[in-house]
Coordinates of C-alpha atoms in Angstrom, one line a residue:
M43 CA 16.6 -22.8 4.4
R44 CA 18.4 -20.7 1.8
V45 CA 16.3 -18.0 0.0
A46 CA 17.0 -15.8 -2.9
M47 CA 14.7 -12.7 -3.0
M48 CA 14.7 -11.2 -6.5
G49 CA 13.8 -7.5 -6.0
T50 CA 14.4 -5.2 -3.0
G51 CA 11.3 -3.1 -3.4
Y52 CA 8.7 -2.9 -0.6
V53 CA 7.6 -6.5 -0.8
G54 CA 11.0 -8.0 -1.4
L55 CA 12.9 -6.1 1.2
V56 CA 10.3 -6.6 4.0
S57 CA 9.7 -10.3 3.1
G58 CA 13.5 -11.0 2.9
A59 CA 14.2 -9.3 6.2
C60 CA 11.3 -11.2 7.9
F61 CA 12.4 -14.6 6.5
A62 CA 15.9 -13.9 7.8
D63 CA 14.4 -13.1 11.2
F64 CA 12.7 -16.5 11.1
G65 CA 16.2 -18.0 10.9
H66 CA 16.5 -18.6 7.1
V67 CA 19.6 -17.4 5.2
V68 CA 18.4 -14.8 2.7
T69 CA 20.1 -12.9 -0.1
C70 CA 18.1 -9.9 -1.5
I71 CA 19.1 -9.2 -5.1
D72 CA 18.5 -6.1 -7.2
K73 CA 19.9 -4.8 -10.5
D74 CA 20.1 -1.3 -9.1
A75 CA 23.7 -1.1 -7.8
G76 CA 23.0 2.1 -6.0
K77 CA 20.2 0.6 -4.0
I78 CA 22.3 -2.4 -3.0
E79 CA 25.1 -0.2 -1.9
Q80 CA 22.6 1.9 0.1
L81 CA 21.3 -1.3 1.8
K82 CA 24.8 -2.5 2.5
A83 CA 25.4 0.8 4.3
G84 CA 22.3 0.3 6.4
R85 CA 20.2 2.9 4.7
M86 CA 16.7 1.9 3.8
P87 CA 15.3 2.9 0.3
I88 CA 11.8 3.0 1.8
Y89 CA 10.2 4.2 5.0
E90 CA 8.6 1.4 7.0
P91 CA 8.6 1.5 10.8
G92 CA 11.1 -0.9 12.4
L93 CA 12.6 -2.1 9.1
D94 CA 16.0 -0.5 9.5
D95 CA 16.5 -2.2 12.9
L96 CA 15.2 -5.5 11.5
V97 CA 17.6 -5.4 8.6
A98 CA 20.6 -4.3 10.7
R99 CA 20.1 -7.1 13.2
N100 CA 19.9 -9.9 10.6
V101 CA 22.8 -8.5 8.6
A102 CA 24.9 -8.5 11.8
E103 CA 23.9 -12.1 12.5
G104 CA 24.8 -13.2 9.0
R105 CA 21.4 -14.3 7.9
L106 CA 20.7 -11.4 5.5
S107 CA 22.8 -10.1 2.7
F108 CA 22.4 -8.0 -0.5
A109 CA 23.8 -8.5 -4.0
N110 CA 23.6 -7.3 -7.6
D111 CA 24.6 -10.7 -9.0
A112 CA 22.0 -13.4 -8.6
A113 CA 24.1 -16.3 -9.7
W114 CA 25.5 -17.7 -6.4
A115 CA 22.4 -17.0 -4.4
V116 CA 20.0 -18.7 -6.9
R117 CA 22.2 -21.7 -7.4
E118 CA 22.3 -22.3 -3.6
A119 CA 18.6 -21.5 -3.0
D120 CA 15.9 -23.8 -1.9
A121 CA 13.4 -21.2 -2.8
V122 CA 13.7 -18.2 -5.2
F123 CA 11.1 -15.5 -4.7
I124 CA 10.1 -13.1 -7.5
A125 CA 9.3 -9.8 -5.8
V126 CA 9.5 -7.2 -8.5
G127 CA 7.0 -4.5 -9.5
T128 CA 3.9 -5.1 -11.6
P129 CA 2.6 -1.6 -12.3
S130 CA -0.5 -0.9 -14.4
R131 CA 0.4 -1.0 -18.1
R132 CA 0.0 2.3 -19.8
G133 CA -3.1 2.5 -22.0
D134 CA -5.1 -0.5 -20.9
G135 CA -4.7 -1.0 -17.2
H136 CA -3.4 -4.6 -17.4
A137 CA -0.6 -5.5 -15.0
D138 CA 2.8 -5.0 -16.6
L139 CA 4.7 -8.3 -16.2
T140 CA 7.9 -7.3 -18.0
Y141 CA 10.0 -7.5 -14.8
V142 CA 8.4 -10.7 -13.7
Y143 CA 9.1 -12.5 -16.9
A144 CA 12.7 -11.1 -17.1
V145 CA 13.4 -12.5 -13.6
A146 CA 11.9 -15.9 -14.7
E147 CA 14.3 -16.0 -17.7
E148 CA 17.3 -15.0 -15.5
V149 CA 16.4 -17.6 -12.8
A150 CA 16.0 -20.4 -15.4
A151 CA 19.6 -20.1 -16.4
L152 CA 20.9 -20.3 -12.8
I153 CA 18.9 -22.8 -10.8
E154 CA 20.6 -26.1 -9.8
G155 CA 18.9 -29.1 -8.2
F156 CA 15.3 -29.0 -7.1
T157 CA 14.2 -25.4 -6.7
V158 CA 10.9 -23.8 -5.8
V159 CA 10.3 -20.5 -7.7
V160 CA 7.8 -18.4 -5.8
T161 CA 5.8 -15.5 -7.2
K162 CA 5.5 -12.9 -4.4
S163 CA 4.6 -10.1 -6.8
T164 CA 0.9 -9.4 -7.4
V165 CA 0.2 -11.0 -10.8
P166 CA -2.9 -11.8 -12.9
V167 CA -4.3 -15.3 -13.0
G168 CA -2.2 -17.5 -15.2
T169 CA 1.1 -15.8 -14.6
G170 CA 2.5 -18.8 -12.8
D171 CA 1.7 -20.9 -15.9
E172 CA 3.7 -18.5 -18.1
I173 CA 6.6 -18.4 -15.6
E174 CA 6.8 -22.2 -15.7
R175 CA 6.6 -22.2 -19.5
I176 CA 9.5 -19.6 -19.7
I177 CA 11.7 -21.7 -17.4
R178 CA 11.0 -25.0 -19.0
K179 CA 11.6 -23.5 -22.5
A180 CA 14.9 -22.2 -21.4
R181 CA 15.9 -25.2 -19.3
P182 CA 13.9 -28.3 -20.2
E183 CA 15.9 -30.3 -17.7
A184 CA 15.4 -27.9 -14.8
D185 CA 13.9 -29.5 -11.7
V186 CA 11.6 -26.7 -10.6
A187 CA 8.2 -26.1 -9.0
V188 CA 6.5 -22.8 -9.6
V189 CA 4.4 -21.5 -6.7
S190 CA 2.1 -18.6 -6.0
N191 CA 2.5 -17.0 -2.6
P192 CA 0.8 -13.6 -2.6
E193 CA 1.7 -11.0 0.0
F194 CA -0.9 -9.3 2.2
L195 CA 1.2 -6.5 3.8
R196 CA -0.1 -3.2 4.8
E197 CA 2.3 -0.4 4.4
G198 CA 3.1 1.1 7.8
A199 CA 2.4 -2.3 9.5
A200 CA 4.2 -4.7 7.2
I201 CA 6.6 -6.4 9.6
G202 CA 3.7 -7.3 12.0
D203 CA 1.6 -8.4 9.1
F204 CA 4.4 -10.8 7.9
K205 CA 5.1 -12.2 11.3
R206 CA 1.5 -12.4 12.6
P207 CA -0.6 -12.8 9.4
D208 CA -4.3 -13.6 9.2
R209 CA -3.3 -16.3 6.8
V210 CA -0.7 -17.5 4.4
V211 CA -1.9 -18.4 0.9
V212 CA 0.2 -20.9 -1.2
G213 CA -0.8 -22.0 -4.7
I214 CA 1.0 -25.2 -5.9
E215 CA 0.8 -27.6 -8.8
D216 CA 3.7 -29.8 -7.7
E217 CA 3.3 -31.5 -4.3
R218 CA 7.0 -31.4 -3.6
A219 CA 6.6 -27.6 -3.1
R220 CA 4.3 -28.1 -0.2
A221 CA 7.1 -29.3 2.1
V222 CA 9.4 -26.4 1.1
M223 CA 6.8 -23.8 1.7
S224 CA 5.7 -25.4 5.0
E225 CA 9.3 -25.3 6.2
L226 CA 9.7 -21.6 5.2
Y227 CA 6.7 -20.6 7.2
R228 CA 7.2 -23.1 10.0
P229 CA 7.9 -20.3 12.6
L230 CA 4.3 -19.2 12.2
N231 CA 3.1 -22.5 13.6
L232 CA 3.5 -21.1 17.1
N233 CA 0.8 -18.6 16.4
E234 CA -1.3 -21.3 14.7
T235 CA -1.4 -19.2 11.5
P236 CA -3.7 -20.8 8.9
I237 CA -1.7 -21.8 5.8
L238 CA -4.1 -22.3 2.9
F239 CA -2.8 -24.5 0.1
T240 CA -4.7 -24.1 -3.1
G241 CA -4.2 -24.5 -6.8
R242 CA -1.8 -21.9 -8.3
R243 CA -4.5 -20.0 -10.3
T244 CA -6.8 -19.9 -7.3
S245 CA -4.0 -18.4 -5.2
E246 CA -3.4 -15.7 -7.8
L247 CA -7.1 -14.8 -7.8
I248 CA -7.3 -14.7 -4.0
K249 CA -4.9 -11.7 -3.9
Y250 CA -6.9 -9.7 -6.5
A251 CA -10.2 -10.6 -5.0
A252 CA -9.1 -9.6 -1.5
N253 CA -7.8 -6.2 -2.5
A254 CA -10.8 -5.5 -4.7
F255 CA -13.2 -6.4 -1.8
L256 CA -11.4 -4.0 0.6
A257 CA -11.3 -1.3 -2.0
M258 CA -15.1 -1.8 -2.5
K259 CA -15.6 -1.5 1.2
I260 CA -13.8 1.8 1.4
T261 CA -15.7 3.1 -1.6
F262 CA -19.0 2.0 0.0
I263 CA -18.5 3.9 3.2
N264 CA -17.4 7.0 1.3
E265 CA -20.7 6.9 -0.6
V266 CA -22.5 6.4 2.7
A267 CA -20.7 9.4 4.1
D268 CA -22.1 11.6 1.3
L269 CA -25.5 10.3 2.1
C270 CA -25.0 11.1 5.8
E271 CA -24.2 14.7 5.0
A272 CA -27.4 14.9 3.0
L273 CA -29.5 13.4 5.7
D274 CA -27.8 15.0 8.7
A275 CA -26.4 11.7 10.0
D276 CA -22.9 10.9 11.3
V277 CA -20.9 8.5 9.2
Q278 CA -18.6 7.5 12.1
Q279 CA -21.6 6.2 14.1
V280 CA -23.0 4.5 11.0
A281 CA -19.7 2.8 10.5
R282 CA -19.6 1.7 14.1
G283 CA -23.1 0.5 14.0
I284 CA -22.6 -1.7 10.9
G285 CA -19.0 -2.7 11.8
L286 CA -20.1 -4.3 15.1
D287 CA -21.9 -6.9 12.9
N288 CA -19.2 -9.6 12.8
R289 CA -20.3 -10.5 9.3
I290 CA -19.1 -7.1 8.2
G291 CA -16.4 -6.1 10.6
S292 CA -15.1 -2.6 11.4
K293 CA -11.9 -2.5 9.3
F294 CA -11.9 -0.4 6.1
L295 CA -15.0 1.5 7.1
H296 CA -13.3 4.9 7.6
A297 CA -14.7 7.6 5.3
G298 CA -12.1 9.7 3.5
P299 CA -10.9 11.1 0.2
G300 CA -10.6 7.8 -1.5
Y301 CA -8.1 4.9 -1.5
G302 CA -4.6 5.2 -3.0
G303 CA -1.3 3.4 -2.7
S304 CA 0.6 0.8 -4.5
C305 CA -2.0 -2.0 -4.4
F306 CA -5.7 -1.1 -4.5
P307 CA -5.6 1.2 -7.6
K308 CA -3.6 -1.1 -9.8
D309 CA -5.1 -4.3 -8.5
T310 CA -8.7 -3.3 -8.9
L311 CA -7.9 -2.1 -12.4
A312 CA -6.1 -5.3 -13.3
L313 CA -9.0 -7.4 -12.0
V314 CA -11.4 -5.4 -14.1
R315 CA -9.3 -6.0 -17.2
T316 CA -8.8 -9.7 -16.4
A317 CA -12.6 -10.2 -15.9
A318 CA -13.4 -8.3 -19.1
D319 CA -10.9 -10.4 -21.1
A320 CA -12.5 -13.6 -19.6
G321 CA -16.0 -12.4 -20.7
R322 CA -17.2 -12.1 -17.1
P323 CA -17.0 -8.4 -16.2
I324 CA -17.3 -7.5 -12.5
E325 CA -19.5 -4.5 -12.5
L326 CA -19.1 -3.9 -8.7
I327 CA -15.4 -3.4 -9.1
E328 CA -15.7 -1.4 -12.3
T329 CA -18.0 1.0 -10.3
T330 CA -15.6 1.0 -7.4
V331 CA -12.7 2.2 -9.6
R332 CA -14.9 4.9 -11.3
V333 CA -16.3 6.2 -8.0
N334 CA -12.9 6.3 -6.3
D335 CA -11.3 8.2 -9.1
A336 CA -14.1 10.7 -9.1
R337 CA -14.0 11.1 -5.3
K338 CA -10.4 12.1 -5.1
K339 CA -11.0 14.8 -7.7
A340 CA -14.2 16.0 -5.9
M341 CA -12.4 16.8 -2.6
V342 CA -11.3 20.2 -3.9
E343 CA -15.0 21.2 -4.0
R344 CA -15.3 20.6 -0.3
V345 CA -12.3 22.9 0.3
S346 CA -13.9 25.5 -2.0
Q347 CA -17.3 25.3 -0.2
A348 CA -15.5 25.9 3.2
L349 CA -14.3 29.2 1.7
D350 CA -17.7 30.2 0.3
G351 CA -16.9 28.9 -3.1
N352 CA -13.8 31.1 -3.8
L353 CA -10.3 29.7 -3.8
A354 CA -8.7 32.3 -6.0
G355 CA -5.8 34.0 -4.2
K356 CA -6.4 32.0 -1.0
T357 CA -3.7 30.2 0.9
V358 CA -4.4 26.5 1.5
G359 CA -2.4 24.6 4.0
V360 CA -2.2 20.9 3.4
L361 CA -1.2 18.4 6.1
G362 CA -0.2 15.0 4.8
L363 CA 0.8 14.0 1.2
T364 CA 1.5 10.3 1.3
F365 CA -1.4 8.0 0.6
K366 CA -1.5 6.8 4.3
P367 CA 0.5 7.4 7.4
N368 CA 3.7 5.5 8.4
T369 CA 4.9 5.2 4.8
D370 CA 6.7 7.4 2.2
D371 CA 4.6 6.0 -0.6
M372 CA 3.1 8.6 -2.9
R373 CA 1.6 6.2 -5.4
A374 CA -2.0 7.2 -6.3
A375 CA -2.1 9.4 -3.2
P376 CA -5.2 11.6 -3.0
S377 CA -2.9 14.6 -2.6
L378 CA -1.8 14.1 -6.2
D379 CA -5.3 14.9 -7.4
I380 CA -6.4 17.4 -4.8
I381 CA -3.4 19.8 -4.8
P382 CA -3.2 20.3 -8.6
A383 CA -7.0 21.0 -8.6
L384 CA -6.6 23.5 -5.8
R385 CA -3.9 25.3 -7.8
A386 CA -6.0 25.2 -10.9
R387 CA -8.6 27.2 -9.1
G388 CA -6.1 29.9 -8.2
A389 CA -5.1 28.8 -4.6
R390 CA -1.6 29.0 -3.2
V391 CA -0.7 25.7 -1.5
Q392 CA 1.8 25.2 1.3
A393 CA 2.2 21.7 2.6
Y394 CA 4.0 19.3 5.0
D395 CA 4.4 15.6 5.3
P396 CA 6.8 13.8 7.7
Q397 CA 7.9 11.3 5.0
G398 CA 6.5 12.6 1.7
H399 CA 9.8 13.6 0.3
E400 CA 8.9 12.3 -3.2
A401 CA 6.1 14.9 -3.4
R402 CA 8.7 17.5 -4.3
Q403 CA 9.2 15.8 -7.6
L404 CA 5.5 15.1 -8.2
L405 CA 3.8 18.3 -7.2
E406 CA 4.6 21.6 -8.9
G407 CA 4.2 25.1 -7.4
V408 CA 3.8 23.9 -3.8
D409 CA 5.6 25.7 -0.9
F410 CA 6.9 22.8 1.1
K411 CA 7.2 23.6 4.8
A412 CA 9.2 22.1 7.7
G413 CA 6.3 21.3 10.0
P414 CA 2.6 21.6 10.6
Y415 CA 2.6 25.0 12.3
D416 CA 4.5 26.4 9.4
V417 CA 1.7 25.2 7.2
A418 CA -0.9 26.8 9.4
A419 CA 0.8 30.2 9.3
G420 CA -1.1 32.6 7.2
A421 CA -3.5 29.9 5.8
D422 CA -7.1 30.7 4.9
V423 CA -7.9 27.0 5.3
L424 CA -6.1 24.0 6.6
V425 CA -6.8 20.6 4.9
I426 CA -5.9 17.3 6.5
I427 CA -5.3 14.7 3.8
T428 CA -3.2 12.1 5.6
E429 CA -3.8 11.1 9.3
W430 CA -0.3 11.1 10.6
D431 CA -0.2 10.7 14.4
Q432 CA 1.5 14.1 14.8
F433 CA -1.5 15.8 13.2
R434 CA -3.9 14.2 15.7
A435 CA -2.7 16.2 18.7
L436 CA -1.9 19.6 17.3
D437 CA -1.9 22.6 19.7
L438 CA -5.2 23.9 18.3
D439 CA -5.0 27.2 20.1
R440 CA -1.6 27.8 18.4
V441 CA -3.0 26.7 15.0
H442 CA -6.0 29.1 15.5
G443 CA -3.6 32.0 16.2
L444 CA -1.4 31.3 13.2
M445 CA -4.2 31.0 10.6
R446 CA -5.6 34.0 8.7
E447 CA -9.0 32.3 8.9
P448 CA -9.8 29.5 11.4
V449 CA -11.2 27.0 8.8
I450 CA -10.2 23.4 8.8
V451 CA -11.3 20.7 6.3
D452 CA -10.6 17.4 7.9
L453 CA -10.7 14.7 5.2
R454 CA -9.9 11.9 7.7
N455 CA -12.3 12.8 10.6
I456 CA -9.5 12.8 13.2
Y457 CA -11.0 15.6 15.4
R458 CA -14.2 15.8 17.4
R459 CA -16.7 18.3 15.9
T460 CA -17.6 19.7 19.4
E461 CA -14.0 20.3 20.3
M462 CA -13.3 22.1 17.1
A463 CA -16.3 24.3 17.6
S464 CA -15.3 25.2 21.1
R465 CA -11.9 26.2 19.9
G466 CA -13.5 28.7 17.5
F467 CA -12.9 26.8 14.2
R468 CA -15.2 26.5 11.3
Y469 CA -14.8 22.7 10.9
H470 CA -15.7 20.6 7.9
S471 CA -15.2 16.8 7.8
I472 CA -16.5 13.8 5.9
G473 CA -20.0 12.4 6.5
R474 CA -20.7 14.7 9.4
A475 CA -22.4 18.1 9.6
P476 CA -20.0 21.0 9.5
V477 CA -19.7 23.3 12.6

């Protein structure tokens, strides 16, 4: 099948490359000429493990290409995917659909013959209706079916998630779209992947509901972690104990400094606004948003307590800046709340992240280092914010020798308390007693 992917951001680029790897002919389109030239040269605008090899292979085999001009690709397409950003709108938290609607207007003028227009972007309930209205207003004669097909990709594991998904959700109002979408995802039949066909509005809500539930699960275990500290219990054992119940499951029960990234913060906020507008507020998610925002800001107090309540003039080494490992995404990363708060209390901050290059534009007054041991050198405390694999196996004796004071605040619980104590560290973690 021929696919036009409108947008080469995280979702568009990964989805386009994976569809090409399925055997479809895909053109990824973006208005940013610099980004398209970068992709044509084989340079990825985002960091995602395995993406560069996947793109290179499919470009070489003639199934994947990149363009600024959508005209030819859209005219030839069986399916046109809208995969542009939907950031939180300033002031009210609603999803900003400016880019989505602009693509709908552009596509309306270009489609020829029966075409399925697929919303891959995360959008509020009813967006598909508006996309269809825009297209039919511009081209009343257009033979088009508008479909919702939300993505469920985890940054750092996106290629595997696309090729081996838990499920594929497709929202349709025109039965002709069923055959097109089934053919697009036919390669997944080998894995017996469930493909759930629903109404379009239901599909749009599934995406928001899923992300909100996972965000709530993270926030739940973070609150339990605080209770564990007060009651001298171990949150990791609590999480294992409840996660073994298959009604609950173990995923997203890892205590930490709060969720961030491109999805959970904006999607929970958008669902809160949508529910309020519908007159059916979801108080659980409202609380989740509030607690998570407060948690990220509160992490600086843990660092302060590890230094007896005084950060003024102290050197804080920070390991990890991105919101999670295996991505360069800094959106809503806990580091963006924690580091300014440390500096506001008079601390000097030196930091390192393997892929957090954007942090240099987002964080002022930080001494960015070339590696984890440079960060440890001369530090009064070492704070682990992002659990990159290279931070899990540090030479702890070397770290101890480099630091001014052997104090570690591990906000991801990646080390064993007993080991840290045996190495001579004063070790503080989340939901576990300090040693």
